[in-house]
Amino acid sequence: GGKSLIKSCRDNHLRRIVCYKTLRPEFIGDPIETRRLLREARISALLQHPSTIPTYEIGRDNHGNYYFTMKLVHGYTLREILDYRERYDLTQLMDLMVQIARSLGYAHSRGVVHRDIKPENILIGPYGEVLVLDWGLAKVWNKDMSADDESQIDEADAEKGMTGEGKLQGTVMYMSPEQIDRDPGIAGQSDLYSLGAILYETLTGVTPFQGDVVRKILEQVRNEVPVDPRNIT
């Protein structure tokens, strides 16, 4: 990840290889990134779904820095697949879209909005399973948890800068207008917009809006309608 260190390691208690995630050294002391890491672990643990990688453990290392472990899954990101989309049958690609939609539908039923759906955050596993990654920017708006869990997850929501400009620029091609405007009432429709942008790219090979200047792309997302995909050759 851009701000996270992800590696495989051995769980000596259960004698298995797991995925270990912590912050990169330059972000260890950043309170926002620390809360984002914790929120990703807790929300991933909340979402008990085949398309969410199971969270095994959360804790601190010998230096007091937070980490969490997950199931280790090898595979390809959807970005890697779309880069070679001509190698895949359209029905295979559409099956991936259906699985992503089902994963988001489940998350929304639990009151969780992902807020960062993009091809880089979708992993296709070795058995064809689709896994939605990186819940660090997720929003919980209708919680079905204990009071303690609510306070832990809400702690990050209250922090300014959780969706900073740097993150905005990194995901602008797939962001909904309400994400761009940082609408406090953002809900599941935002994820559906992002999924629609991915579907558009899957069908046409290009994103709904293109450009090299972030500001202009933001204006397009807010004010324009994408070209009919049937007219893209």
PDB file of C-alpha atoms in Angstrom:
ATOM      1  CA  GLY A   1       0.000   0.000   0.000  1.00  0.00           C
ATOM      2  CA  GLY A   2       1.013   3.646  -0.416  1.00  0.00           C
ATOM      3  CA  LYS A   3       1.267   4.279   3.315  1.00  0.00           C
ATOM      4  CA  SER A   4       1.172   0.709   4.596  1.00  0.00           C
ATOM      5  CA  LEU A   5       3.714  -2.073   4.722  1.00  0.00           C
ATOM      6  CA  ILE A   6       2.234  -5.432   3.736  1.00  0.00           C
ATOM      7  CA  LYS A   7       4.185  -8.654   3.953  1.00  0.00           C
ATOM      8  CA  SER A   8       3.747 -12.343   4.616  1.00  0.00           C
ATOM      9  CA  CYS A   9       4.918 -13.826   7.885  1.00  0.00           C
ATOM     10  CA  ARG A  10       4.601 -17.013   9.886  1.00  0.00           C
ATOM     11  CA  ASP A  11       2.123 -17.341  12.742  1.00  0.00           C
ATOM     12  CA  ASN A  12       4.155 -19.457  15.147  1.00  0.00           C
ATOM     13  CA  HIS A  13       1.127 -20.304  17.293  1.00  0.00           C
ATOM     14  CA  LEU A  14      -1.035 -21.760  14.513  1.00  0.00           C
ATOM     15  CA  ARG A  15       1.890 -22.583  12.196  1.00  0.00           C
ATOM     16  CA  ARG A  16       0.510 -20.889   9.112  1.00  0.00           C
ATOM     17  CA  ILE A  17       1.573 -18.078   6.810  1.00  0.00           C
ATOM     18  CA  VAL A  18      -0.510 -14.906   7.188  1.00  0.00           C
ATOM     19  CA  CYS A  19      -0.614 -11.411   5.728  1.00  0.00           C
ATOM     20  CA  TYR A  20       0.816  -8.793   8.092  1.00  0.00           C
ATOM     21  CA  LYS A  21      -0.072  -5.127   7.662  1.00  0.00           C
ATOM     22  CA  THR A  22       1.348  -2.129   9.473  1.00  0.00           C
ATOM     23  CA  LEU A  23       2.333   1.445   8.611  1.00  0.00           C
ATOM     24  CA  ARG A  24       5.466   2.336   6.733  1.00  0.00           C
ATOM     25  CA  PRO A  25       8.165   3.821   9.005  1.00  0.00           C
ATOM     26  CA  GLU A  26       7.557   7.373   7.764  1.00  0.00           C
ATOM     27  CA  PHE A  27       3.876   7.170   8.839  1.00  0.00           C
ATOM     28  CA  ILE A  28       4.297   5.330  12.148  1.00  0.00           C
ATOM     29  CA  GLY A  29       3.754   8.493  14.209  1.00  0.00           C
ATOM     30  CA  ASP A  30       0.851   9.820  12.129  1.00  0.00           C
ATOM     31  CA  PRO A  31      -2.319   9.629  14.286  1.00  0.00           C
ATOM     32  CA  ILE A  32      -4.656   9.796  11.280  1.00  0.00           C
ATOM     33  CA  GLU A  33      -2.920   6.956   9.473  1.00  0.00           C
ATOM     34  CA  THR A  34      -2.831   4.926  12.687  1.00  0.00           C
ATOM     35  CA  ARG A  35      -6.590   5.345  13.127  1.00  0.00           C
ATOM     36  CA  ARG A  36      -7.111   4.490   9.472  1.00  0.00           C
ATOM     37  CA  LEU A  37      -5.162   1.255   9.939  1.00  0.00           C
ATOM     38  CA  LEU A  38      -7.203   0.328  13.008  1.00  0.00           C
ATOM     39  CA  ARG A  39     -10.480   1.200  11.291  1.00  0.00           C
ATOM     40  CA  GLU A  40      -9.596  -1.025   8.328  1.00  0.00           C
ATOM     41  CA  ALA A  41      -8.920  -3.965  10.651  1.00  0.00           C
ATOM     42  CA  ARG A  42     -12.113  -3.471  12.655  1.00  0.00           C
ATOM     43  CA  ILE A  43     -14.387  -2.951   9.670  1.00  0.00           C
ATOM     44  CA  SER A  44     -12.873  -5.907   7.825  1.00  0.00           C
ATOM     45  CA  ALA A  45     -13.543  -8.028  10.905  1.00  0.00           C
ATOM     46  CA  LEU A  46     -17.115  -6.730  11.027  1.00  0.00           C
ATOM     47  CA  LEU A  47     -17.836  -7.704   7.414  1.00  0.00           C
ATOM     48  CA  GLN A  48     -18.086 -11.478   7.532  1.00  0.00           C
ATOM     49  CA  HIS A  49     -18.455 -12.088   3.803  1.00  0.00           C
ATOM     50  CA  PRO A  50     -16.635 -14.284   1.251  1.00  0.00           C
ATOM     51  CA  SER A  51     -15.500 -11.116  -0.552  1.00  0.00           C
ATOM     52  CA  THR A  52     -13.826  -9.625   2.519  1.00  0.00           C
ATOM     53  CA  ILE A  53     -10.462 -11.020   3.614  1.00  0.00           C
ATOM     54  CA  PRO A  54     -10.768 -12.381   7.183  1.00  0.00           C
ATOM     55  CA  THR A  55      -8.964 -10.427   9.882  1.00  0.00           C
ATOM     56  CA  TYR A  56      -7.133 -12.713  12.311  1.00  0.00           C
ATOM     57  CA  GLU A  57      -5.444 -10.511  14.896  1.00  0.00           C
ATOM     58  CA  ILE A  58      -4.788  -6.904  15.844  1.00  0.00           C
ATOM     59  CA  GLY A  59      -2.018  -5.846  18.161  1.00  0.00           C
ATOM     60  CA  ARG A  60       1.235  -3.964  18.731  1.00  0.00           C
ATOM     61  CA  ASP A  61       4.742  -5.046  17.818  1.00  0.00           C
ATOM     62  CA  ASN A  62       7.789  -4.890  20.104  1.00  0.00           C
ATOM     63  CA  HIS A  63       8.089  -1.144  19.398  1.00  0.00           C
ATOM     64  CA  GLY A  64       4.472  -0.436  20.304  1.00  0.00           C
ATOM     65  CA  ASN A  65       3.333   0.090  16.704  1.00  0.00           C
ATOM     66  CA  TYR A  66      -0.048  -1.225  15.598  1.00  0.00           C
ATOM     67  CA  TYR A  67      -0.429  -4.060  13.112  1.00  0.00           C
ATOM     68  CA  PHE A  68      -3.073  -6.524  12.072  1.00  0.00           C
ATOM     69  CA  THR A  69      -2.970  -9.877  10.330  1.00  0.00           C
ATOM     70  CA  MET A  70      -5.250 -11.296   7.665  1.00  0.00           C
ATOM     71  CA  LYS A  71      -5.648 -14.373   5.522  1.00  0.00           C
ATOM     72  CA  LEU A  72      -2.896 -14.450   2.905  1.00  0.00           C
ATOM     73  CA  VAL A  73      -4.381 -14.553  -0.609  1.00  0.00           C
ATOM     74  CA  HIS A  74      -2.373 -14.638  -3.818  1.00  0.00           C
ATOM     75  CA  GLY A  75      -3.937 -13.318  -6.987  1.00  0.00           C
ATOM     76  CA  TYR A  76      -4.260 -10.404  -9.394  1.00  0.00           C
ATOM     77  CA  THR A  77      -5.822  -7.018  -8.841  1.00  0.00           C
ATOM     78  CA  LEU A  78      -8.635  -5.985 -11.135  1.00  0.00           C
ATOM     79  CA  ARG A  79      -6.277  -3.291 -12.454  1.00  0.00           C
ATOM     80  CA  GLU A  80      -3.869  -5.985 -13.620  1.00  0.00           C
ATOM     81  CA  ILE A  81      -6.721  -7.856 -15.279  1.00  0.00           C
ATOM     82  CA  LEU A  82      -8.113  -4.759 -17.007  1.00  0.00           C
ATOM     83  CA  ASP A  83      -4.654  -3.963 -18.336  1.00  0.00           C
ATOM     84  CA  TYR A  84      -4.991  -7.212 -20.310  1.00  0.00           C
ATOM     85  CA  ARG A  85      -8.776  -7.267 -20.704  1.00  0.00           C
ATOM     86  CA  GLU A  86      -8.566  -8.553 -24.290  1.00  0.00           C
ATOM     87  CA  ARG A  87      -7.362 -11.892 -22.879  1.00  0.00           C
ATOM     88  CA  TYR A  88     -10.624 -12.428 -20.995  1.00  0.00           C
ATOM     89  CA  ASP A  89     -14.090 -13.339 -22.177  1.00  0.00           C
ATOM     90  CA  LEU A  90     -16.706 -10.677 -21.448  1.00  0.00           C
ATOM     91  CA  THR A  91     -18.754 -13.153 -19.402  1.00  0.00           C
ATOM     92  CA  GLN A  92     -15.746 -13.713 -17.118  1.00  0.00           C
ATOM     93  CA  LEU A  93     -15.372  -9.980 -16.552  1.00  0.00           C
ATOM     94  CA  MET A  94     -19.091  -9.542 -15.907  1.00  0.00           C
ATOM     95  CA  ASP A  95     -18.988 -12.309 -13.321  1.00  0.00           C
ATOM     96  CA  LEU A  96     -16.365 -10.288 -11.472  1.00  0.00           C
ATOM     97  CA  MET A  97     -18.630  -7.227 -11.565  1.00  0.00           C
ATOM     98  CA  VAL A  98     -21.500  -9.260 -10.094  1.00  0.00           C
ATOM     99  CA  GLN A  99     -19.329 -10.492  -7.240  1.00  0.00           C
ATOM    100  CA  ILE A 100     -18.128  -6.971  -6.474  1.00  0.00           C
ATOM    101  CA  ALA A 101     -21.740  -5.759  -6.439  1.00  0.00           C
ATOM    102  CA  ARG A 102     -22.740  -8.531  -4.039  1.00  0.00           C
ATOM    103  CA  SER A 103     -19.878  -7.655  -1.724  1.00  0.00           C
ATOM    104  CA  LEU A 104     -20.891  -3.996  -1.682  1.00  0.00           C
ATOM    105  CA  GLY A 105     -24.523  -4.941  -1.197  1.00  0.00           C
ATOM    106  CA  TYR A 106     -23.593  -6.893   1.914  1.00  0.00           C
ATOM    107  CA  ALA A 107     -21.422  -4.068   3.265  1.00  0.00           C
ATOM    108  CA  HIS A 108     -24.232  -1.571   2.712  1.00  0.00           C
ATOM    109  CA  SER A 109     -26.660  -3.882   4.511  1.00  0.00           C
ATOM    110  CA  ARG A 110     -24.322  -3.640   7.514  1.00  0.00           C
ATOM    111  CA  GLY A 111     -24.230   0.141   7.215  1.00  0.00           C
ATOM    112  CA  VAL A 112     -20.730   0.407   5.754  1.00  0.00           C
ATOM    113  CA  VAL A 113     -19.756   2.526   2.724  1.00  0.00           C
ATOM    114  CA  HIS A 114     -16.319   1.689   1.290  1.00  0.00           C
ATOM    115  CA  ARG A 115     -15.589   5.131  -0.280  1.00  0.00           C
ATOM    116  CA  ASP A 116     -12.529   3.973  -2.223  1.00  0.00           C
ATOM    117  CA  ILE A 117     -13.753   1.450  -4.788  1.00  0.00           C
ATOM    118  CA  LYS A 118     -11.268   1.247  -7.667  1.00  0.00           C
ATOM    119  CA  PRO A 119      -9.613  -1.581  -9.648  1.00  0.00           C
ATOM    120  CA  GLU A 120      -6.509  -1.494  -7.451  1.00  0.00           C
ATOM    121  CA  ASN A 121      -8.649  -2.355  -4.416  1.00  0.00           C
ATOM    122  CA  ILE A 122     -10.225  -5.448  -5.967  1.00  0.00           C
ATOM    123  CA  LEU A 123      -8.272  -8.714  -5.767  1.00  0.00           C
ATOM    124  CA  ILE A 124      -9.089 -11.820  -7.793  1.00  0.00           C
ATOM    125  CA  GLY A 125      -7.963 -14.913  -5.901  1.00  0.00           C
ATOM    126  CA  PRO A 126      -6.668 -18.241  -7.252  1.00  0.00           C
ATOM    127  CA  TYR A 127     -10.122 -19.858  -7.130  1.00  0.00           C
ATOM    128  CA  GLY A 128     -11.893 -17.006  -8.886  1.00  0.00           C
ATOM    129  CA  GLU A 129     -12.972 -15.384  -5.645  1.00  0.00           C
ATOM    130  CA  VAL A 130     -13.347 -11.607  -5.636  1.00  0.00           C
ATOM    131  CA  LEU A 131     -12.028  -9.756  -2.594  1.00  0.00           C
ATOM    132  CA  VAL A 132     -12.662  -6.088  -1.822  1.00  0.00           C
ATOM    133  CA  LEU A 133      -9.594  -4.594  -0.130  1.00  0.00           C
ATOM    134  CA  ASP A 134      -8.633  -1.479   1.838  1.00  0.00           C
ATOM    135  CA  TRP A 135     -11.511  -0.453   4.107  1.00  0.00           C
ATOM    136  CA  GLY A 136      -9.413   2.298   5.692  1.00  0.00           C
ATOM    137  CA  LEU A 137     -11.625   5.091   4.305  1.00  0.00           C
ATOM    138  CA  ALA A 138     -14.930   3.326   4.965  1.00  0.00           C
ATOM    139  CA  LYS A 139     -17.812   5.122   6.658  1.00  0.00           C
ATOM    140  CA  VAL A 140     -20.158   3.435   9.119  1.00  0.00           C
ATOM    141  CA  TRP A 141     -23.512   5.197   8.968  1.00  0.00           C
ATOM    142  CA  ASN A 142     -26.035   2.707  10.348  1.00  0.00           C
ATOM    143  CA  LYS A 143     -24.182   0.512  12.755  1.00  0.00           C
ATOM    144  CA  ASP A 144     -25.237  -2.917  13.981  1.00  0.00           C
ATOM    145  CA  MET A 145     -22.528  -3.423  16.591  1.00  0.00           C
ATOM    146  CA  SER A 146     -21.990  -3.207  20.296  1.00  0.00           C
ATOM    147  CA  ALA A 147     -21.511   0.203  21.886  1.00  0.00           C
ATOM    148  CA  ASP A 148     -17.788  -0.426  22.368  1.00  0.00           C
ATOM    149  CA  ASP A 149     -17.288  -1.292  18.709  1.00  0.00           C
ATOM    150  CA  GLU A 150     -19.206   1.807  17.636  1.00  0.00           C
ATOM    151  CA  SER A 151     -16.973   4.134  19.622  1.00  0.00           C
ATOM    152  CA  GLN A 152     -13.823   2.511  18.262  1.00  0.00           C
ATOM    153  CA  ILE A 153     -14.858   2.884  14.641  1.00  0.00           C
ATOM    154  CA  ASP A 154     -16.408   6.339  15.062  1.00  0.00           C
ATOM    155  CA  GLU A 155     -13.144   7.632  16.526  1.00  0.00           C
ATOM    156  CA  ALA A 156     -11.613   7.764  13.053  1.00  0.00           C
ATOM    157  CA  ASP A 157     -14.722   9.284  11.471  1.00  0.00           C
ATOM    158  CA  ALA A 158     -14.393  12.301  13.740  1.00  0.00           C
ATOM    159  CA  GLU A 159     -10.832  13.072  12.647  1.00  0.00           C
ATOM    160  CA  LYS A 160     -10.271  15.819  10.093  1.00  0.00           C
ATOM    161  CA  GLY A 161      -8.110  14.815   7.159  1.00  0.00           C
ATOM    162  CA  MET A 162      -9.210  11.183   6.958  1.00  0.00           C
ATOM    163  CA  THR A 163     -10.049  11.792   3.288  1.00  0.00           C
ATOM    164  CA  GLY A 164      -7.249  14.243   2.511  1.00  0.00           C
ATOM    165  CA  GLU A 165      -6.472  15.817  -0.816  1.00  0.00           C
ATOM    166  CA  GLY A 166      -3.683  13.363  -1.567  1.00  0.00           C
ATOM    167  CA  LYS A 167      -6.111  10.454  -1.342  1.00  0.00           C
ATOM    168  CA  LEU A 168      -8.644  12.358  -3.416  1.00  0.00           C
ATOM    169  CA  GLN A 169      -6.210  12.793  -6.260  1.00  0.00           C
ATOM    170  CA  GLY A 170      -5.268   9.149  -6.185  1.00  0.00           C
ATOM    171  CA  THR A 171      -8.804   7.898  -6.798  1.00  0.00           C
ATOM    172  CA  VAL A 172     -10.419  10.709  -8.764  1.00  0.00           C
ATOM    173  CA  MET A 173     -11.278   8.600 -11.843  1.00  0.00           C
ATOM    174  CA  TYR A 174     -13.708   6.504  -9.799  1.00  0.00           C
ATOM    175  CA  MET A 175     -15.001   9.001  -7.249  1.00  0.00           C
ATOM    176  CA  SER A 176     -18.635  10.039  -7.103  1.00  0.00           C
ATOM    177  CA  PRO A 177     -19.662  13.718  -7.057  1.00  0.00           C
ATOM    178  CA  GLU A 178     -20.606  13.449  -3.376  1.00  0.00           C
ATOM    179  CA  GLN A 179     -17.144  12.068  -2.587  1.00  0.00           C
ATOM    180  CA  ILE A 180     -15.509  14.962  -4.381  1.00  0.00           C
ATOM    181  CA  ASP A 181     -17.694  17.421  -2.454  1.00  0.00           C
ATOM    182  CA  ARG A 182     -17.092  15.482   0.796  1.00  0.00           C
ATOM    183  CA  ASP A 183     -20.815  15.252   1.426  1.00  0.00           C
ATOM    184  CA  PRO A 184     -21.313  14.277   5.112  1.00  0.00           C
ATOM    185  CA  GLY A 185     -24.459  12.395   4.089  1.00  0.00           C
ATOM    186  CA  ILE A 186     -22.589  10.087   1.716  1.00  0.00           C
ATOM    187  CA  ALA A 187     -24.183   6.629   1.474  1.00  0.00           C
ATOM    188  CA  GLY A 188     -24.077   3.437  -0.544  1.00  0.00           C
ATOM    189  CA  GLN A 189     -24.963   5.171  -3.819  1.00  0.00           C
ATOM    190  CA  SER A 190     -21.423   6.548  -3.879  1.00  0.00           C
ATOM    191  CA  ASP A 191     -19.952   3.045  -4.050  1.00  0.00           C
ATOM    192  CA  LEU A 192     -22.396   2.190  -6.827  1.00  0.00           C
ATOM    193  CA  TYR A 193     -21.154   5.170  -8.834  1.00  0.00           C
ATOM    194  CA  SER A 194     -17.588   3.903  -8.418  1.00  0.00           C
ATOM    195  CA  LEU A 195     -18.637   0.416  -9.456  1.00  0.00           C
ATOM    196  CA  GLY A 196     -20.392   1.926 -12.479  1.00  0.00           C
ATOM    197  CA  ALA A 197     -17.148   3.675 -13.445  1.00  0.00           C
ATOM    198  CA  ILE A 198     -15.306   0.355 -13.213  1.00  0.00           C
ATOM    199  CA  LEU A 199     -17.997  -1.352 -15.290  1.00  0.00           C
ATOM    200  CA  TYR A 200     -17.684   1.400 -17.908  1.00  0.00           C
ATOM    201  CA  GLU A 201     -13.929   0.841 -18.108  1.00  0.00           C
ATOM    202  CA  THR A 202     -14.395  -2.931 -18.242  1.00  0.00           C
ATOM    203  CA  LEU A 203     -16.694  -2.603 -21.253  1.00  0.00           C
ATOM    204  CA  THR A 204     -14.867   0.137 -23.142  1.00  0.00           C
ATOM    205  CA  GLY A 205     -11.247   0.051 -22.031  1.00  0.00           C
ATOM    206  CA  VAL A 206     -11.343   3.691 -20.866  1.00  0.00           C
ATOM    207  CA  THR A 207     -12.612   5.447 -17.755  1.00  0.00           C
ATOM    208  CA  PRO A 208     -15.779   7.587 -18.015  1.00  0.00           C
ATOM    209  CA  PHE A 209     -13.679  10.765 -17.860  1.00  0.00           C
ATOM    210  CA  GLN A 210     -10.043  11.240 -18.842  1.00  0.00           C
ATOM    211  CA  GLY A 211      -7.473  13.960 -18.488  1.00  0.00           C
ATOM    212  CA  ASP A 212      -4.152  14.932 -16.980  1.00  0.00           C
ATOM    213  CA  VAL A 213      -5.409  17.799 -14.806  1.00  0.00           C
ATOM    214  CA  VAL A 214      -7.191  16.703 -11.645  1.00  0.00           C
ATOM    215  CA  ARG A 215      -9.274  19.872 -11.376  1.00  0.00           C
ATOM    216  CA  LYS A 216     -10.726  19.379 -14.854  1.00  0.00           C
ATOM    217  CA  ILE A 217     -11.604  15.760 -14.157  1.00  0.00           C
ATOM    218  CA  LEU A 218     -13.384  16.830 -10.968  1.00  0.00           C
ATOM    219  CA  GLU A 219     -15.430  19.325 -12.975  1.00  0.00           C
ATOM    220  CA  GLN A 220     -16.326  16.624 -15.491  1.00  0.00           C
ATOM    221  CA  VAL A 221     -17.472  14.258 -12.756  1.00  0.00           C
ATOM    222  CA  ARG A 222     -19.626  16.967 -11.201  1.00  0.00           C
ATOM    223  CA  ASN A 223     -21.158  18.435 -14.343  1.00  0.00           C
ATOM    224  CA  GLU A 224     -20.882  16.152 -17.372  1.00  0.00           C
ATOM    225  CA  VAL A 225     -22.359  12.890 -18.624  1.00  0.00           C
ATOM    226  CA  PRO A 226     -19.894  10.285 -19.926  1.00  0.00           C
ATOM    227  CA  VAL A 227     -19.869   9.382 -23.603  1.00  0.00           C
ATOM    228  CA  ASP A 228     -22.321   6.578 -24.389  1.00  0.00           C
ATOM    229  CA  PRO A 229     -20.166   3.433 -24.153  1.00  0.00           C
ATOM    230  CA  ARG A 230     -21.771   2.153 -27.368  1.00  0.00           C
ATOM    231  CA  ASN A 231     -20.100   5.044 -29.188  1.00  0.00           C
ATOM    232  CA  ILE A 232     -16.582   4.190 -28.017  1.00  0.00           C
ATOM    233  CA  THR A 233     -14.533   2.189 -30.494  1.00  0.00           C
TER     234      THR A 233
END
